[in-house]
Amino acid sequence: MNVPEALHAIAATGDGYCWYCDRSLPGAGQEAVQEGWDVQRLPGERVASIILVCPACQREKRELGEEGFLRNLSLRVCNSTC
Ligand SMILES: [Zn+2]
């Protein structure tokens, strides 16, 4: 998959959000590419879905590992909503 191309396409729709933290994708595809947003493919039951990952979440995921990241994320979401 061509990430910059996908970012441009999603930015053009105006409603891209980080899969993990709901941060919104910059309105301009170029900006999203420069900030380091990533597009990943999640295998689904019938169709693969495409998710956006913001630069902050990518960094955390790299530092904490998948499991630690998800645990940390649920704590963070909980703290901000309850
Ligand atoms: Zn994020």
mmCIF file of N, CA and C and ligand atoms in Angstrom:
data_model
loop_
_atom_site.group_PDB
_atom_site.id
_atom_site.type_symbol
_atom_site.label_atom_id
_atom_site.label_comp_id
_atom_site.label_asym_id
_atom_site.label_seq_id
_atom_site.Cartn_x
_atom_site.Cartn_y
_atom_site.Cartn_z
ATOM 1 N N MET A 1 0.846 -1.198 0.000
ATOM 2 C CA MET A 1 0.000 0.000 0.000
ATOM 3 C C MET A 1 0.880 1.246 0.000
ATOM 4 N N ASN A 2 0.464 2.210 -0.776
ATOM 5 C CA ASN A 2 1.196 3.465 -0.846
ATOM 6 C C ASN A 2 0.660 4.416 0.240
ATOM 7 N N VAL A 3 1.429 4.574 1.307
ATOM 8 C CA VAL A 3 0.953 5.341 2.460
ATOM 9 C C VAL A 3 0.658 6.810 2.132
ATOM 10 N N PRO A 4 1.608 7.529 1.504
ATOM 11 C CA PRO A 4 1.301 8.936 1.197
ATOM 12 C C PRO A 4 0.053 9.085 0.340
ATOM 13 N N GLU A 5 -0.108 8.187 -0.609
ATOM 14 C CA GLU A 5 -1.271 8.258 -1.479
ATOM 15 C C GLU A 5 -2.561 8.035 -0.686
ATOM 16 N N ALA A 6 -2.518 7.054 0.186
ATOM 17 C CA ALA A 6 -3.688 6.756 1.015
ATOM 18 C C ALA A 6 -4.003 7.930 1.941
ATOM 19 N N LEU A 7 -2.945 8.538 2.501
ATOM 20 C CA LEU A 7 -3.158 9.682 3.392
ATOM 21 C C LEU A 7 -3.824 10.834 2.645
ATOM 22 N N HIS A 8 -3.373 11.068 1.443
ATOM 23 C CA HIS A 8 -3.967 12.132 0.644
ATOM 24 C C HIS A 8 -5.441 11.845 0.393
ATOM 25 N N ALA A 9 -5.731 10.600 0.052
ATOM 26 C CA ALA A 9 -7.109 10.234 -0.247
ATOM 27 C C ALA A 9 -7.995 10.386 0.984
ATOM 28 N N ILE A 10 -7.489 9.965 2.139
ATOM 29 C CA ILE A 10 -8.310 10.036 3.350
ATOM 30 C C ILE A 10 -8.457 11.482 3.809
ATOM 31 N N ALA A 11 -7.361 12.249 3.723
ATOM 32 C CA ALA A 11 -7.420 13.656 4.127
ATOM 33 C C ALA A 11 -8.442 14.402 3.280
ATOM 34 N N ALA A 12 -8.560 14.013 2.023
ATOM 35 C CA ALA A 12 -9.484 14.688 1.123
ATOM 36 C C ALA A 12 -10.935 14.476 1.548
ATOM 37 N N THR A 13 -11.201 13.379 2.230
ATOM 38 C CA THR A 13 -12.576 13.135 2.677
ATOM 39 C C THR A 13 -12.893 13.982 3.907
ATOM 40 N N GLY A 14 -11.841 14.456 4.600
ATOM 41 C CA GLY A 14 -12.053 15.346 5.727
ATOM 42 C C GLY A 14 -12.435 14.653 7.019
ATOM 43 N N ASP A 15 -12.497 13.319 7.010
ATOM 44 C CA ASP A 15 -12.804 12.694 8.298
ATOM 45 C C ASP A 15 -11.925 11.492 8.591
ATOM 46 N N GLY A 16 -10.647 11.775 8.779
ATOM 47 C CA GLY A 16 -9.733 10.727 9.197
ATOM 48 C C GLY A 16 -9.384 10.924 10.662
ATOM 49 N N TYR A 17 -9.412 9.835 11.417
ATOM 50 C CA TYR A 17 -9.059 9.905 12.829
ATOM 51 C C TYR A 17 -8.094 8.788 13.188
ATOM 52 N N CYS A 18 -7.211 9.087 14.144
ATOM 53 C CA CYS A 18 -6.316 8.047 14.638
ATOM 54 C C CYS A 18 -7.156 6.926 15.242
ATOM 55 N N TRP A 19 -6.838 5.724 14.862
ATOM 56 C CA TRP A 19 -7.578 4.545 15.322
ATOM 57 C C TRP A 19 -7.515 4.418 16.834
ATOM 58 N N TYR A 20 -6.395 4.839 17.424
ATOM 59 C CA TYR A 20 -6.187 4.622 18.846
ATOM 60 C C TYR A 20 -6.637 5.786 19.723
ATOM 61 N N CYS A 21 -6.327 7.015 19.324
ATOM 62 C CA CYS A 21 -6.586 8.121 20.244
ATOM 63 C C CYS A 21 -7.569 9.151 19.692
ATOM 64 N N ASP A 22 -8.114 8.904 18.499
ATOM 65 C CA ASP A 22 -9.140 9.789 17.941
ATOM 66 C C ASP A 22 -8.644 11.165 17.548
ATOM 67 N N ARG A 23 -7.343 11.335 17.509
ATOM 68 C CA ARG A 23 -6.816 12.604 17.035
ATOM 69 C C ARG A 23 -7.176 12.719 15.548
ATOM 70 N N SER A 24 -7.543 13.918 15.117
ATOM 71 C CA SER A 24 -7.964 14.006 13.720
ATOM 72 C C SER A 24 -6.797 14.244 12.783
ATOM 73 N N LEU A 25 -6.921 13.659 11.635
ATOM 74 C CA LEU A 25 -5.910 13.778 10.587
ATOM 75 C C LEU A 25 -5.895 15.214 10.079
ATOM 76 N N PRO A 26 -4.700 15.798 9.868
ATOM 77 C CA PRO A 26 -4.653 17.149 9.296
ATOM 78 C C PRO A 26 -5.428 17.192 7.991
ATOM 79 N N GLY A 27 -6.065 18.319 7.736
ATOM 80 C CA GLY A 27 -6.890 18.437 6.543
ATOM 81 C C GLY A 27 -6.149 18.273 5.235
ATOM 82 N N ALA A 28 -4.857 18.579 5.246
ATOM 83 C CA ALA A 28 -4.078 18.449 4.015
ATOM 84 C C ALA A 28 -3.237 17.178 4.066
ATOM 85 N N GLY A 29 -3.317 16.406 2.997
ATOM 86 C CA GLY A 29 -2.581 15.151 2.942
ATOM 87 C C GLY A 29 -1.087 15.353 3.112
ATOM 88 N N GLN A 30 -0.577 16.437 2.516
ATOM 89 C CA GLN A 30 0.852 16.715 2.584
ATOM 90 C C GLN A 30 1.299 16.889 4.030
ATOM 91 N N GLU A 31 0.460 17.588 4.785
ATOM 92 C CA GLU A 31 0.760 17.838 6.190
ATOM 93 C C GLU A 31 0.789 16.529 6.981
ATOM 94 N N ALA A 32 -0.165 15.677 6.677
ATOM 95 C CA ALA A 32 -0.243 14.382 7.354
ATOM 96 C C ALA A 32 1.007 13.555 7.065
ATOM 97 N N VAL A 33 1.466 13.601 5.833
ATOM 98 C CA VAL A 33 2.663 12.858 5.451
ATOM 99 C C VAL A 33 3.869 13.401 6.209
ATOM 100 N N GLN A 34 3.965 14.724 6.281
ATOM 101 C CA GLN A 34 5.108 15.335 6.961
ATOM 102 C C GLN A 34 5.099 15.053 8.457
ATOM 103 N N GLU A 35 3.912 15.045 9.045
ATOM 104 C CA GLU A 35 3.827 14.768 10.479
ATOM 105 C C GLU A 35 4.158 13.321 10.794
ATOM 106 N N GLY A 36 4.049 12.459 9.798
ATOM 107 C CA GLY A 36 4.414 11.062 9.997
ATOM 108 C C GLY A 36 3.255 10.144 10.310
ATOM 109 N N TRP A 37 2.076 10.508 9.870
ATOM 110 C CA TRP A 37 0.929 9.604 10.057
ATOM 111 C C TRP A 37 1.159 8.327 9.268
ATOM 112 N N ASP A 38 0.591 7.251 9.759
ATOM 113 C CA ASP A 38 0.756 5.976 9.075
ATOM 114 C C ASP A 38 -0.616 5.384 8.754
ATOM 115 N N VAL A 39 -0.641 4.610 7.709
ATOM 116 C CA VAL A 39 -1.862 3.909 7.340
ATOM 117 C C VAL A 39 -1.562 2.421 7.424
ATOM 118 N N GLN A 40 -2.378 1.707 8.156
ATOM 119 C CA GLN A 40 -2.134 0.280 8.295
ATOM 120 C C GLN A 40 -3.373 -0.504 7.938
ATOM 121 N N ARG A 41 -3.145 -1.729 7.545
ATOM 122 C CA ARG A 41 -4.240 -2.586 7.156
ATOM 123 C C ARG A 41 -4.522 -3.574 8.286
ATOM 124 N N LEU A 42 -5.747 -3.596 8.732
ATOM 125 C CA LEU A 42 -6.150 -4.542 9.762
ATOM 126 C C LEU A 42 -6.918 -5.670 9.098
ATOM 127 N N PRO A 43 -6.469 -6.894 9.286
ATOM 128 C CA PRO A 43 -7.222 -7.979 8.680
ATOM 129 C C PRO A 43 -8.588 -8.097 9.344
ATOM 130 N N GLY A 44 -9.627 -8.066 8.566
ATOM 131 C CA GLY A 44 -10.968 -8.167 9.118
ATOM 132 C C GLY A 44 -11.552 -9.526 8.819
ATOM 133 N N GLU A 45 -12.768 -9.764 9.272
ATOM 134 C CA GLU A 45 -13.382 -11.064 9.037
ATOM 135 C C GLU A 45 -13.718 -11.255 7.564
ATOM 136 N N ARG A 46 -14.239 -10.209 6.972
ATOM 137 C CA ARG A 46 -14.584 -10.321 5.557
ATOM 138 C C ARG A 46 -13.703 -9.429 4.703
ATOM 139 N N VAL A 47 -13.602 -8.183 5.097
ATOM 140 C CA VAL A 47 -12.747 -7.267 4.343
ATOM 141 C C VAL A 47 -11.717 -6.676 5.282
ATOM 142 N N ALA A 48 -10.560 -6.404 4.765
ATOM 143 C CA ALA A 48 -9.537 -5.760 5.567
ATOM 144 C C ALA A 48 -9.930 -4.295 5.724
ATOM 145 N N SER A 49 -9.785 -3.773 6.942
ATOM 146 C CA SER A 49 -10.061 -2.361 7.073
ATOM 147 C C SER A 49 -8.759 -1.598 7.186
ATOM 148 N N ILE A 50 -8.852 -0.332 6.869
ATOM 149 C CA ILE A 50 -7.669 0.500 6.862
ATOM 150 C C ILE A 50 -7.743 1.440 8.054
ATOM 151 N N ILE A 51 -6.703 1.501 8.803
ATOM 152 C CA ILE A 51 -6.715 2.375 9.974
ATOM 153 C C ILE A 51 -5.602 3.413 9.874
ATOM 154 N N LEU A 52 -5.834 4.524 10.549
ATOM 155 C CA LEU A 52 -4.841 5.590 10.613
ATOM 156 C C LEU A 52 -4.182 5.552 11.983
ATOM 157 N N VAL A 53 -2.891 5.797 12.000
ATOM 158 C CA VAL A 53 -2.189 5.869 13.277
ATOM 159 C C VAL A 53 -1.392 7.163 13.316
ATOM 160 N N CYS A 54 -1.650 7.983 14.335
ATOM 161 C CA CYS A 54 -0.976 9.270 14.431
ATOM 162 C C CYS A 54 0.473 9.075 14.894
ATOM 163 N N PRO A 55 1.313 10.076 14.702
ATOM 164 C CA PRO A 55 2.738 9.937 15.055
ATOM 165 C C PRO A 55 2.946 9.642 16.535
ATOM 166 N N ALA A 56 2.137 10.233 17.404
ATOM 167 C CA ALA A 56 2.309 10.024 18.842
ATOM 168 C C ALA A 56 2.040 8.572 19.218
ATOM 169 N N CYS A 57 0.995 8.008 18.638
ATOM 170 C CA CYS A 57 0.656 6.618 18.954
ATOM 171 C C CYS A 57 1.699 5.653 18.392
ATOM 172 N N GLN A 58 2.236 5.972 17.219
ATOM 173 C CA GLN A 58 3.284 5.117 16.664
ATOM 174 C C GLN A 58 4.490 5.082 17.580
ATOM 175 N N ARG A 59 4.837 6.261 18.111
ATOM 176 C CA ARG A 59 6.014 6.344 18.976
ATOM 177 C C ARG A 59 5.783 5.550 20.259
ATOM 178 N N GLU A 60 4.610 5.742 20.845
ATOM 179 C CA GLU A 60 4.309 5.030 22.093
ATOM 180 C C GLU A 60 4.286 3.528 21.879
ATOM 181 N N LYS A 61 3.720 3.137 20.750
ATOM 182 C CA LYS A 61 3.619 1.718 20.459
ATOM 183 C C LYS A 61 5.003 1.107 20.317
ATOM 184 N N ARG A 62 5.911 1.877 19.716
ATOM 185 C CA ARG A 62 7.270 1.399 19.534
ATOM 186 C C ARG A 62 7.988 1.290 20.879
ATOM 187 N N GLU A 63 7.727 2.267 21.753
ATOM 188 C CA GLU A 63 8.424 2.285 23.033
ATOM 189 C C GLU A 63 7.889 1.243 24.004
ATOM 190 N N LEU A 64 6.567 1.092 24.028
ATOM 191 C CA LEU A 64 5.953 0.228 25.030
ATOM 192 C C LEU A 64 5.690 -1.182 24.531
ATOM 193 N N GLY A 65 5.729 -1.363 23.216
ATOM 194 C CA GLY A 65 5.339 -2.653 22.672
ATOM 195 C C GLY A 65 3.824 -2.702 22.559
ATOM 196 N N GLU A 66 3.351 -3.588 21.733
ATOM 197 C CA GLU A 66 1.921 -3.665 21.458
ATOM 198 C C GLU A 66 1.070 -3.790 22.727
ATOM 199 N N GLU A 67 1.465 -4.709 23.607
ATOM 200 C CA GLU A 67 0.647 -4.995 24.779
ATOM 201 C C GLU A 67 0.643 -3.822 25.753
ATOM 202 N N GLY A 68 1.840 -3.302 26.030
ATOM 203 C CA GLY A 68 1.958 -2.177 26.947
ATOM 204 C C GLY A 68 1.239 -0.949 26.414
ATOM 205 N N PHE A 69 1.332 -0.783 25.129
ATOM 206 C CA PHE A 69 0.690 0.361 24.504
ATOM 207 C C PHE A 69 -0.823 0.301 24.678
ATOM 208 N N LEU A 70 -1.386 -0.856 24.417
ATOM 209 C CA LEU A 70 -2.837 -1.003 24.522
ATOM 210 C C LEU A 70 -3.308 -0.841 25.968
ATOM 211 N N ARG A 71 -2.502 -1.332 26.904
ATOM 212 C CA ARG A 71 -2.858 -1.194 28.312
ATOM 213 C C ARG A 71 -2.829 0.286 28.700
ATOM 214 N N ASN A 72 -1.769 0.941 28.284
ATOM 215 C CA ASN A 72 -1.599 2.353 28.565
ATOM 216 C C ASN A 72 -2.732 3.175 27.944
ATOM 217 N N LEU A 73 -3.108 2.768 26.758
ATOM 218 C CA LEU A 73 -4.157 3.470 26.032
ATOM 219 C C LEU A 73 -5.488 3.369 26.756
ATOM 220 N N SER A 74 -5.807 2.196 27.253
ATOM 221 C CA SER A 74 -7.092 2.048 27.917
ATOM 222 C C SER A 74 -7.105 2.848 29.219
ATOM 223 N N LEU A 75 -5.943 2.940 29.865
ATOM 224 C CA LEU A 75 -5.853 3.762 31.072
ATOM 225 C C LEU A 75 -6.098 5.227 30.716
ATOM 226 N N ARG A 76 -5.485 5.640 29.641
ATOM 227 C CA ARG A 76 -5.565 7.033 29.240
ATOM 228 C C ARG A 76 -7.009 7.402 28.860
ATOM 229 N N VAL A 77 -7.634 6.515 28.098
ATOM 230 C CA VAL A 77 -9.011 6.770 27.689
ATOM 231 C C VAL A 77 -9.896 6.832 28.909
ATOM 232 N N CYS A 78 -9.666 5.918 29.841
ATOM 233 C CA CYS A 78 -10.483 5.885 31.044
ATOM 234 C C CYS A 78 -10.301 7.172 31.850
ATOM 235 N N ASN A 79 -9.049 7.611 31.990
ATOM 236 C CA ASN A 79 -8.796 8.817 32.751
ATOM 237 C C ASN A 79 -9.485 10.046 32.176
ATOM 238 N N SER A 80 -9.599 10.066 30.874
ATOM 239 C CA SER A 80 -10.164 11.277 30.294
ATOM 240 C C SER A 80 -11.680 11.236 30.259
ATOM 241 N N THR A 81 -12.265 10.052 30.438
ATOM 242 C CA THR A 81 -13.720 9.998 30.352
ATOM 243 C C THR A 81 -14.401 9.764 31.690
ATOM 244 N N CYS A 82 -13.661 9.198 32.660
ATOM 245 C CA CYS A 82 -14.341 8.955 33.933
ATOM 246 C C CYS A 82 -13.687 9.657 35.113
HETATM 247 ZN ZN ZN B 1 -3.114 8.474 18.044
#
